[in-house]
Amino acid sequence: KPASANITYTLQLLEAPNCQITSRHRLLRQTRPPTLHSLPLAPPILDQRTLRPDQTSDFMAVETGQPAPASDAAEKKEQKQQPKNQPKDQRAQGEAAGEKKLSNAELKKKQKEEKAARRAAAKTAQPPAAPSAGGQQADGKGGKAKAKQDGPGHHVRSASRSVLPPMVKEVKPKVPECFSHLSMARRIAITQADKDVNPVVLALGQHMSTFAIADSITRLEATLLAFKKVIDSYTTPHGATLSRHFTSHVLNPQIEYLTACRPMCFSMGNAIRWLKLQISKIDIDLPDSDAKKLLCQSIDNFIHERITLADFVIVQTAADMIEDDEVVLTYAHHHLVQRALLHARQDGKQFKVILVDDPYERVGIEHAKRLAAADIPVTYASDLGALRTNLQEATLVLTAAEAMFSNGAMYARAGTSDIAALATDLGLRVVALCESINFTERVSIDSLTYNEIDPERSTDEGFRLLFDTTRDKFISVVVTELGNTSAKSVPAILRKLEEL
């Protein structure tokens, strides 16, 4: 009961004929006890330490039998006339002091309820939209909740809750369902990579995702050199063998990371299959040092034979096909085409070059500068707008392929198919340069089965494909390190490579 009620109850007891107050503030009954219906239950013993200042004087007046001083009544009036805008924590302290003391179970229950209320207030205080405006709202709500929690018997946390702004999710452009099977290069944070990925492979993946290493042969060579360093740093665990442990536990995480950064080209797939075959052929009794040395030597031989020598033979063959007074039309930039033109100029041949650039990449500008520096007359076209006019002036079309399918189709930079189709319609020769490592057993009849989406030009309104597929009927000859052949002979070359 409130203290004021206790004092009123004490005054009632003083008026009762059968009761009196002792100095210890206890009720003593006389010899003849009163009946139960005439006297209510005894109130709790009053202690001066539990009373407010305005109640102490009343209690002393009751004890001594003298009226309370007038100053106490004036203080009561002043307290009533105080402004209502007192801090909420002071009012809460005054109210809590007069409350009846709660039991331990009730205190625990009350603390749990207040803790749940604080959690609910923290959730509602999170900003719904803008972080700046949301932060101000959160501070206001948090202040109100904290004022309500202040009071005796409660431990208020000194550290204020910091409301974090909501994470902004990356909105990716929506690709139509019919193109959902196509992949797109993307940058992967190094912290998200597998712990088993070698640092050299991490750097290579970043270069591939940003197209710093673009064409298939350059990516293949860089991948094999990175795998060579992975093999050098490998140590076979106790109780395992290199041929059985390396592929599944070491090599596969490297491949998965590179594929996640950018889809593998066909030459990389062929080389990785070859490397896994070489690893499986290693004798389990061969020491690790000898096995690693053998694998590194095999990789060096593969790069020398299938890339270095292959490029040299293709460049020499393509340069021999260029005659004097030839007008060669080429598209964008490829290292094989550039080397073939420079080699033909070194042989003393006089010819002209019409360079039609990719309207999106503009990689042909540097190509034209290198050719002009070698005293080769160059006509530069920034896009395919005047393609027919340029083809009417040309006598030979020289292109390079990223891959050759088994049905004779050529996989190359987007725009190559348009040039080859129009050149064939005008009766021009279309020469395709491609290493045999880029040949694949897969079949493609359109540009949608195998392709990549340009990550820099992909929006909700549309996207751009990086490659296209040229039908075999638009290709006059395919130049490889094995010689000149028609596009229909790709399956025969694949069978010959399997025998080797």
Coordinates of C-alpha atoms in Angstrom, one line a residue:
K1 CA 0.0 0.0 0.0
P2 CA 1.2 3.6 -0.5
A3 CA 2.8 5.3 2.5
S4 CA -0.1 7.9 2.7
A5 CA -2.6 5.0 3.2
N6 CA -0.4 3.6 5.9
I7 CA -0.4 6.9 7.8
T8 CA -4.2 7.2 7.5
Y9 CA -4.5 3.7 8.8
T10 CA -2.3 4.5 11.7
L11 CA -4.5 7.5 12.7
Q12 CA -7.5 5.2 12.7
L13 CA -5.7 2.9 15.1
L14 CA -4.9 5.7 17.4
E15 CA -8.6 6.5 17.8
A16 CA -9.5 2.9 18.6
P17 CA -10.0 2.4 22.3
N18 CA -8.3 -1.0 22.5
C19 CA -4.9 0.0 20.8
Q20 CA -1.9 2.2 21.5
I21 CA 1.4 3.0 19.8
T22 CA 4.8 2.2 21.5
S23 CA 8.1 3.9 20.8
R24 CA 9.0 0.9 18.6
H25 CA 6.0 1.6 16.3
R26 CA 4.3 -1.7 17.1
L27 CA 0.7 -2.5 17.9
L28 CA 0.2 -3.9 21.4
R29 CA -3.0 -5.4 22.3
Q30 CA -4.6 -5.1 25.8
T31 CA -5.6 -8.0 28.1
R32 CA -9.0 -8.3 26.4
P33 CA -8.3 -8.8 22.7
P34 CA -10.7 -7.2 20.3
T35 CA -13.0 -9.2 18.1
L36 CA -12.0 -9.9 14.5
H37 CA -14.8 -7.9 13.0
S38 CA -14.1 -4.8 15.0
L39 CA -10.3 -4.5 14.2
P40 CA -8.8 -5.0 10.7
L41 CA -5.4 -6.7 10.1
A42 CA -2.4 -4.9 11.5
P43 CA -0.6 -2.8 8.8
P44 CA 3.2 -3.4 8.1
I45 CA 5.6 -1.8 10.5
L46 CA 6.5 1.7 9.2
D47 CA 10.2 2.7 9.0
Q48 CA 11.2 6.3 8.7
R49 CA 13.9 5.4 6.2
T50 CA 11.3 4.2 3.7
L51 CA 9.2 7.4 3.8
R52 CA 9.3 10.4 1.6
P53 CA 10.2 13.8 3.2
D54 CA 6.6 14.9 3.1
Q55 CA 5.5 11.7 4.9
T56 CA 8.2 11.9 7.7
S57 CA 6.7 14.9 9.4
D58 CA 3.2 13.4 9.4
F59 CA 4.5 10.2 10.9
M60 CA 6.4 12.1 13.6
A61 CA 3.2 14.1 14.4
V62 CA 1.3 10.9 14.8
E63 CA 4.0 9.5 17.1
T64 CA 4.3 12.5 19.4
G65 CA 0.7 13.6 19.2
Q66 CA 1.7 17.1 17.9
P67 CA 0.4 18.7 14.6
A68 CA 2.8 18.8 11.6
P69 CA 4.6 22.1 11.1
A70 CA 3.2 24.6 8.6
S71 CA 6.4 24.5 6.5
D72 CA 5.6 20.9 5.5
A73 CA 2.2 21.9 4.2
A74 CA 3.9 24.7 2.2
E75 CA 6.3 22.2 0.7
K76 CA 3.5 20.0 -0.4
K77 CA 1.8 23.0 -2.2
E78 CA 5.1 23.9 -3.9
Q79 CA 5.5 20.3 -5.1
K80 CA 2.0 20.3 -6.6
Q81 CA 2.8 23.6 -8.3
Q82 CA 6.0 22.3 -10.0
P83 CA 5.8 22.2 -13.9
K84 CA 4.6 19.0 -15.4
N85 CA 7.5 18.8 -17.8
Q86 CA 9.9 17.2 -15.3
P87 CA 12.3 14.6 -16.7
K88 CA 10.7 11.2 -17.0
D89 CA 13.5 9.5 -15.1
Q90 CA 12.9 11.6 -12.0
R91 CA 9.2 10.9 -12.0
A92 CA 9.9 7.2 -12.5
Q93 CA 12.2 7.2 -9.5
G94 CA 9.6 8.8 -7.3
E95 CA 6.9 6.4 -8.4
A96 CA 9.2 3.3 -8.1
A97 CA 10.3 4.3 -4.6
G98 CA 6.7 4.2 -3.3
E99 CA 5.9 0.9 -4.9
K100 CA 5.7 -2.2 -2.8
K101 CA 8.9 -4.2 -2.9
L102 CA 8.7 -7.0 -5.5
S103 CA 9.8 -10.6 -5.0
N104 CA 12.7 -12.1 -6.8
A105 CA 10.5 -14.0 -9.2
E106 CA 8.5 -10.8 -10.0
L107 CA 11.7 -8.8 -10.5
K108 CA 13.1 -11.4 -12.9
K109 CA 9.8 -11.5 -14.8
K110 CA 9.8 -7.7 -15.0
Q111 CA 13.4 -7.6 -16.2
K112 CA 12.6 -10.1 -19.0
E113 CA 9.7 -8.1 -20.1
E114 CA 11.8 -4.9 -20.2
K115 CA 14.6 -6.7 -22.1
A116 CA 12.1 -7.9 -24.7
A117 CA 10.7 -4.4 -25.0
R118 CA 14.2 -3.0 -25.6
R119 CA 14.8 -5.5 -28.3
A120 CA 11.5 -4.7 -30.0
A121 CA 12.4 -1.0 -29.8
A122 CA 15.8 -1.6 -31.4
K123 CA 14.2 -3.5 -34.3
T124 CA 11.7 -0.8 -34.9
A125 CA 14.4 1.8 -34.7
Q126 CA 16.2 0.5 -37.8
P127 CA 16.0 2.9 -40.8
P128 CA 13.5 1.7 -43.5
A129 CA 15.0 3.7 -46.4
A130 CA 17.7 6.3 -46.5
P131 CA 20.5 5.7 -44.0
S132 CA 20.8 9.4 -43.0
A133 CA 17.2 10.0 -42.3
G134 CA 16.9 6.6 -40.7
G135 CA 19.7 7.2 -38.3
Q136 CA 18.0 10.3 -36.9
Q137 CA 14.7 8.4 -36.4
A138 CA 16.6 5.6 -34.7
D139 CA 18.2 8.0 -32.3
G140 CA 14.9 9.6 -31.4
K141 CA 13.2 6.2 -30.7
G142 CA 16.2 4.9 -28.8
G143 CA 16.1 8.0 -26.5
K144 CA 12.5 7.5 -25.6
A145 CA 13.0 3.8 -24.8
K146 CA 16.0 4.6 -22.6
A147 CA 14.0 7.2 -20.6
K148 CA 11.3 4.7 -19.8
Q149 CA 13.8 2.1 -18.6
D150 CA 15.6 4.4 -16.1
G151 CA 14.7 3.8 -12.4
P152 CA 15.9 2.1 -9.3
G153 CA 16.6 -1.6 -9.5
H154 CA 17.5 -1.5 -13.2
H155 CA 20.9 -1.6 -14.7
V156 CA 21.0 0.7 -17.8
R157 CA 23.6 0.0 -20.4
S158 CA 26.1 2.8 -20.7
A159 CA 27.0 2.1 -24.3
S160 CA 24.3 3.2 -26.7
R161 CA 23.1 0.8 -29.3
S162 CA 24.5 1.8 -32.7
V163 CA 22.0 1.1 -35.5
L164 CA 23.8 0.0 -38.6
P165 CA 22.5 1.1 -42.0
P166 CA 20.9 -1.6 -44.1
M167 CA 23.1 -3.4 -46.6
V168 CA 22.5 -2.2 -50.2
K169 CA 22.0 -5.3 -52.3
E170 CA 23.6 -5.3 -55.7
V171 CA 20.9 -5.2 -58.3
K172 CA 21.9 -7.4 -61.2
P173 CA 20.3 -6.8 -64.6
K174 CA 17.7 -9.4 -65.5
V175 CA 18.6 -11.6 -68.4
P176 CA 15.7 -13.2 -70.4
E177 CA 15.0 -16.8 -69.6
C178 CA 16.0 -17.9 -73.1
F179 CA 19.6 -16.5 -72.5
S180 CA 19.8 -17.7 -68.8
H181 CA 22.2 -20.4 -69.8
L182 CA 24.9 -17.9 -71.0
S183 CA 27.6 -17.0 -68.5
M184 CA 29.1 -13.6 -67.6
A185 CA 32.5 -12.6 -66.3
R186 CA 32.4 -11.2 -62.8
R187 CA 34.9 -9.9 -60.3
I188 CA 35.1 -12.1 -57.2
A189 CA 36.6 -10.7 -54.0
I190 CA 39.8 -12.4 -52.9
T191 CA 38.2 -12.9 -49.5
Q192 CA 35.4 -15.0 -51.1
A193 CA 37.8 -17.4 -52.8
D194 CA 38.5 -20.8 -51.5
K195 CA 41.4 -21.0 -49.0
D196 CA 43.2 -23.6 -51.2
V197 CA 43.4 -21.2 -54.2
N198 CA 47.0 -20.2 -54.9
P199 CA 47.8 -16.5 -54.8
V200 CA 49.1 -16.7 -58.4
V201 CA 45.7 -18.1 -59.5
L202 CA 43.9 -15.4 -57.5
A203 CA 45.7 -12.7 -59.5
L204 CA 45.1 -14.4 -62.8
G205 CA 41.4 -14.6 -62.0
Q206 CA 41.2 -10.9 -61.4
H207 CA 43.0 -10.2 -64.7
M208 CA 40.5 -12.4 -66.6
S209 CA 37.5 -10.9 -65.0
T210 CA 38.5 -7.4 -66.0
F211 CA 39.5 -8.6 -69.5
A212 CA 43.1 -7.6 -69.0
I213 CA 43.8 -11.0 -70.5
A214 CA 41.2 -11.4 -73.3
D215 CA 41.9 -13.8 -76.1
S216 CA 41.8 -17.5 -75.7
I217 CA 45.5 -18.4 -76.3
T218 CA 46.8 -15.7 -73.9
R219 CA 44.4 -17.0 -71.2
L220 CA 45.5 -20.6 -71.9
E221 CA 49.2 -19.8 -71.6
A222 CA 48.7 -17.8 -68.4
T223 CA 46.6 -20.6 -66.9
L224 CA 49.2 -23.3 -67.6
L225 CA 52.0 -21.1 -66.2
A226 CA 50.0 -20.5 -63.0
F227 CA 49.3 -24.2 -62.7
K228 CA 53.0 -24.9 -63.0
K229 CA 53.6 -22.7 -59.9
V230 CA 50.9 -24.5 -58.1
I231 CA 52.6 -27.8 -58.8
D232 CA 56.0 -26.4 -57.6
S233 CA 54.5 -25.3 -54.3
Y234 CA 52.6 -28.5 -53.7
T235 CA 53.5 -31.0 -50.9
T236 CA 51.9 -34.4 -50.8
P237 CA 50.3 -35.1 -47.4
H238 CA 51.3 -38.0 -45.4
G239 CA 49.7 -41.2 -46.5
A240 CA 48.6 -39.9 -49.9
T241 CA 50.0 -39.9 -53.4
L242 CA 50.3 -37.0 -55.9
S243 CA 48.4 -38.7 -58.7
R244 CA 45.4 -39.3 -56.4
H245 CA 45.4 -36.3 -54.1
F246 CA 46.6 -33.3 -56.3
T247 CA 43.7 -33.3 -58.8
S248 CA 40.8 -33.4 -56.4
H249 CA 42.2 -31.4 -53.5
V250 CA 44.5 -28.8 -55.2
L251 CA 43.8 -28.5 -58.9
N252 CA 40.0 -28.5 -58.9
P253 CA 39.7 -25.4 -56.5
Q254 CA 42.0 -23.5 -58.9
I255 CA 39.8 -24.4 -61.9
E256 CA 36.6 -23.6 -60.1
Y257 CA 37.9 -20.1 -59.1
L258 CA 39.0 -19.3 -62.7
T259 CA 35.7 -20.5 -64.1
A260 CA 33.8 -18.3 -61.6
C261 CA 35.8 -15.3 -62.6
R262 CA 35.2 -15.9 -66.3
P263 CA 33.8 -18.9 -68.2
M264 CA 36.6 -21.2 -69.6
C265 CA 37.4 -20.9 -73.2
F266 CA 37.6 -24.1 -75.3
S267 CA 41.4 -24.2 -75.4
M268 CA 41.6 -24.0 -71.6
G269 CA 39.2 -26.9 -71.3
N270 CA 41.3 -29.0 -73.7
A271 CA 44.5 -28.2 -71.9
I272 CA 43.0 -29.0 -68.5
R273 CA 41.8 -32.4 -69.7
W274 CA 45.3 -33.0 -71.0
L275 CA 46.9 -32.0 -67.7
K276 CA 44.6 -34.2 -65.6
L277 CA 45.5 -37.1 -67.9
Q278 CA 49.2 -36.5 -67.4
I279 CA 48.7 -36.4 -63.6
S280 CA 46.8 -39.7 -63.7
K281 CA 49.7 -41.4 -65.6
I282 CA 52.2 -40.7 -62.9
D283 CA 53.5 -43.8 -61.1
I284 CA 52.5 -43.8 -57.4
D285 CA 56.0 -45.1 -56.5
L286 CA 57.7 -42.1 -58.2
P287 CA 59.1 -39.6 -55.6
D288 CA 57.2 -36.3 -55.3
S289 CA 60.2 -34.2 -56.5
D290 CA 60.6 -36.3 -59.7
A291 CA 56.8 -36.3 -60.3
K292 CA 56.6 -32.5 -60.0
K293 CA 59.6 -32.0 -62.2
L294 CA 58.0 -34.3 -64.8
L295 CA 54.7 -32.4 -64.8
C296 CA 56.4 -29.0 -65.1
Q297 CA 58.5 -30.2 -68.0
S298 CA 55.3 -31.6 -69.7
I299 CA 53.6 -28.2 -69.3
D300 CA 56.6 -26.4 -70.8
N301 CA 56.6 -28.8 -73.8
F302 CA 52.9 -28.3 -74.3
I303 CA 53.2 -24.5 -74.4
H304 CA 56.1 -24.7 -76.8
E305 CA 54.5 -27.2 -79.2
R306 CA 50.8 -26.2 -79.1
I307 CA 51.2 -22.5 -78.7
T308 CA 54.6 -21.1 -79.6
L309 CA 55.4 -23.3 -82.6
A310 CA 51.8 -23.4 -83.7
D311 CA 51.6 -19.5 -83.8
F312 CA 54.9 -19.4 -85.7
V313 CA 53.7 -21.8 -88.3
I314 CA 50.3 -20.1 -88.7
V315 CA 51.8 -16.7 -89.0
Q316 CA 54.3 -17.9 -91.7
T317 CA 51.5 -19.6 -93.7
A318 CA 49.2 -16.6 -93.5
A319 CA 52.0 -14.2 -94.6
D320 CA 52.7 -16.4 -97.6
M321 CA 49.0 -16.0 -98.7
I322 CA 49.3 -12.2 -98.9
E323 CA 50.4 -11.1 -102.4
D324 CA 51.8 -7.8 -103.6
D325 CA 49.2 -5.1 -104.2
E326 CA 46.8 -7.0 -102.0
V327 CA 44.1 -5.1 -100.1
V328 CA 43.6 -7.0 -96.9
L329 CA 40.5 -6.3 -94.7
T330 CA 40.7 -7.3 -91.1
Y331 CA 38.4 -6.9 -88.1
A332 CA 39.3 -5.4 -84.7
H333 CA 42.5 -6.9 -83.3
H334 CA 44.0 -10.4 -83.0
H335 CA 47.6 -11.2 -82.3
L336 CA 47.8 -13.8 -85.1
V337 CA 46.5 -11.4 -87.7
Q338 CA 48.8 -8.6 -86.6
R339 CA 51.9 -10.9 -86.6
A340 CA 50.9 -12.2 -90.1
L341 CA 50.7 -8.7 -91.6
L342 CA 53.9 -7.6 -90.0
H343 CA 55.7 -10.7 -91.2
A344 CA 54.4 -10.2 -94.7
R345 CA 55.8 -6.6 -94.6
Q346 CA 59.1 -7.9 -93.4
D347 CA 59.2 -10.2 -96.4
G348 CA 59.1 -7.1 -98.6
K349 CA 55.5 -7.3 -99.8
Q350 CA 53.6 -4.2 -100.7
F351 CA 50.0 -4.3 -99.7
K352 CA 47.3 -2.2 -98.0
V353 CA 45.1 -2.8 -95.0
I354 CA 41.5 -1.8 -94.3
L355 CA 40.9 -2.1 -90.6
V356 CA 37.3 -2.2 -89.5
D357 CA 37.1 -1.7 -85.7
D358 CA 34.8 -3.1 -83.1
P359 CA 32.3 -0.3 -82.4
Y360 CA 32.2 -1.3 -78.7
E361 CA 35.7 -2.2 -77.8
R362 CA 37.8 0.0 -80.1
V363 CA 40.8 -2.3 -79.9
G364 CA 41.7 -1.7 -83.5
I365 CA 43.2 1.8 -82.8
E366 CA 46.4 0.5 -81.3
H367 CA 46.5 -2.2 -84.0
A368 CA 46.3 0.4 -86.8
K369 CA 49.1 2.4 -85.1
R370 CA 51.4 -0.6 -85.0
L371 CA 50.8 -1.3 -88.7
A372 CA 51.3 2.3 -89.7
A373 CA 54.6 2.3 -87.7
A374 CA 55.7 -0.6 -89.9
D375 CA 55.1 1.4 -93.1
I376 CA 51.9 -0.4 -94.0
P377 CA 49.2 1.9 -95.5
V378 CA 46.1 1.6 -93.2
T379 CA 42.5 2.7 -93.7
Y380 CA 40.7 2.8 -90.4
A381 CA 36.9 2.4 -90.1
S382 CA 35.4 2.9 -86.7
D383 CA 32.4 0.6 -87.2
L384 CA 30.6 -1.6 -89.6
G385 CA 28.6 1.2 -91.1
A386 CA 30.5 1.3 -94.4
L387 CA 31.3 -2.4 -94.5
R388 CA 30.0 -3.0 -98.1
T389 CA 32.1 -0.1 -99.4
N390 CA 35.2 -1.3 -97.7
L391 CA 34.7 -4.8 -98.8
Q392 CA 34.3 -3.7 -102.4
E393 CA 37.8 -2.2 -102.2
A394 CA 39.3 -5.3 -100.5
T395 CA 40.7 -8.5 -102.2
L396 CA 41.2 -10.7 -99.1
V397 CA 39.5 -11.0 -95.7
L398 CA 41.9 -12.1 -92.9
T399 CA 40.2 -13.1 -89.6
A400 CA 41.1 -15.1 -86.5
A401 CA 39.0 -17.6 -84.6
E402 CA 38.5 -18.2 -80.9
A403 CA 37.4 -21.8 -81.5
M404 CA 36.4 -24.1 -84.3
F405 CA 33.4 -26.4 -83.8
S406 CA 33.3 -30.0 -85.2
N407 CA 30.6 -29.0 -87.7
G408 CA 33.0 -26.4 -89.3
A409 CA 31.4 -23.3 -87.6
M410 CA 33.8 -20.6 -86.4
Y411 CA 33.5 -19.0 -83.0
A412 CA 35.0 -15.5 -83.1
R413 CA 34.5 -11.9 -82.0
A414 CA 31.0 -10.5 -82.4
G415 CA 30.7 -9.0 -85.9
T416 CA 32.9 -11.5 -87.7
S417 CA 29.9 -13.4 -89.0
D418 CA 28.6 -10.2 -90.7
I419 CA 31.9 -9.6 -92.4
A420 CA 32.3 -13.2 -93.6
A421 CA 28.8 -13.4 -94.9
L422 CA 29.0 -10.2 -96.9
A423 CA 32.5 -11.0 -98.1
T424 CA 31.4 -14.4 -99.4
D425 CA 28.5 -12.7 -101.2
L426 CA 30.9 -10.4 -102.9
G427 CA 33.2 -13.3 -104.0
L428 CA 36.1 -12.6 -101.6
R429 CA 38.3 -15.1 -99.9
V430 CA 37.8 -15.4 -96.1
V431 CA 40.8 -16.9 -94.4
A432 CA 40.5 -18.0 -90.7
L433 CA 43.5 -18.4 -88.5
C434 CA 43.2 -20.8 -85.5
E435 CA 45.4 -23.1 -83.5
S436 CA 44.4 -26.7 -83.2
I437 CA 44.2 -26.4 -79.4
N438 CA 41.1 -24.3 -80.0
F439 CA 39.3 -27.1 -81.9
T440 CA 36.4 -28.7 -80.0
E441 CA 34.2 -31.7 -80.5
R442 CA 31.1 -29.6 -79.8
V443 CA 28.6 -28.6 -82.4
S444 CA 27.1 -25.1 -82.8
I445 CA 24.7 -23.8 -85.5
D446 CA 23.9 -20.4 -83.9
S447 CA 25.4 -17.8 -81.7
L448 CA 23.1 -18.6 -78.7
T449 CA 24.3 -22.1 -77.7
Y450 CA 27.8 -21.0 -76.7
N451 CA 28.5 -17.4 -75.9
E452 CA 29.3 -14.9 -73.1
I453 CA 27.4 -11.8 -72.0
D454 CA 29.4 -8.5 -71.9
P455 CA 29.3 -7.5 -68.2
E456 CA 30.0 -3.8 -69.1
R457 CA 27.0 -3.6 -71.4
S458 CA 24.3 -5.6 -69.7
T459 CA 21.2 -3.7 -68.5
D460 CA 17.5 -4.4 -68.0
E461 CA 16.8 -3.0 -71.5
G462 CA 19.3 -5.2 -73.3
F463 CA 22.7 -6.8 -73.3
R464 CA 25.5 -7.5 -75.7
L465 CA 27.1 -10.9 -76.7
L466 CA 30.8 -11.0 -77.0
F467 CA 31.0 -13.7 -79.7
D468 CA 29.2 -14.9 -82.7
T469 CA 29.2 -18.1 -84.8
T470 CA 30.1 -18.1 -88.5
R471 CA 28.7 -20.9 -90.7
D472 CA 31.3 -23.1 -92.5
K473 CA 30.0 -22.0 -95.9
F474 CA 31.2 -18.5 -95.3
I475 CA 34.8 -19.6 -94.6
S476 CA 37.1 -20.3 -97.6
V477 CA 40.1 -21.8 -95.7
V478 CA 41.2 -22.5 -92.1
V479 CA 45.0 -22.1 -91.4
T480 CA 46.4 -24.2 -88.6
E481 CA 49.8 -25.4 -87.6
L482 CA 48.9 -28.7 -89.4
G483 CA 48.4 -26.9 -92.7
N484 CA 45.6 -25.3 -94.7
T485 CA 42.3 -27.1 -94.6
S486 CA 38.6 -26.5 -95.2
A487 CA 36.1 -25.9 -92.4
K488 CA 34.6 -29.3 -93.0
S489 CA 37.8 -31.0 -92.1
V490 CA 37.7 -30.1 -88.4
P491 CA 36.6 -33.6 -87.3
A492 CA 39.5 -35.2 -89.2
I493 CA 42.0 -32.9 -87.5
L494 CA 40.5 -33.8 -84.1
R495 CA 40.9 -37.5 -84.8
K496 CA 44.5 -36.9 -85.8
L497 CA 45.2 -35.0 -82.6
E498 CA 43.9 -37.9 -80.5
E499 CA 46.4 -40.2 -82.2
L500 CA 49.2 -37.9 -81.4

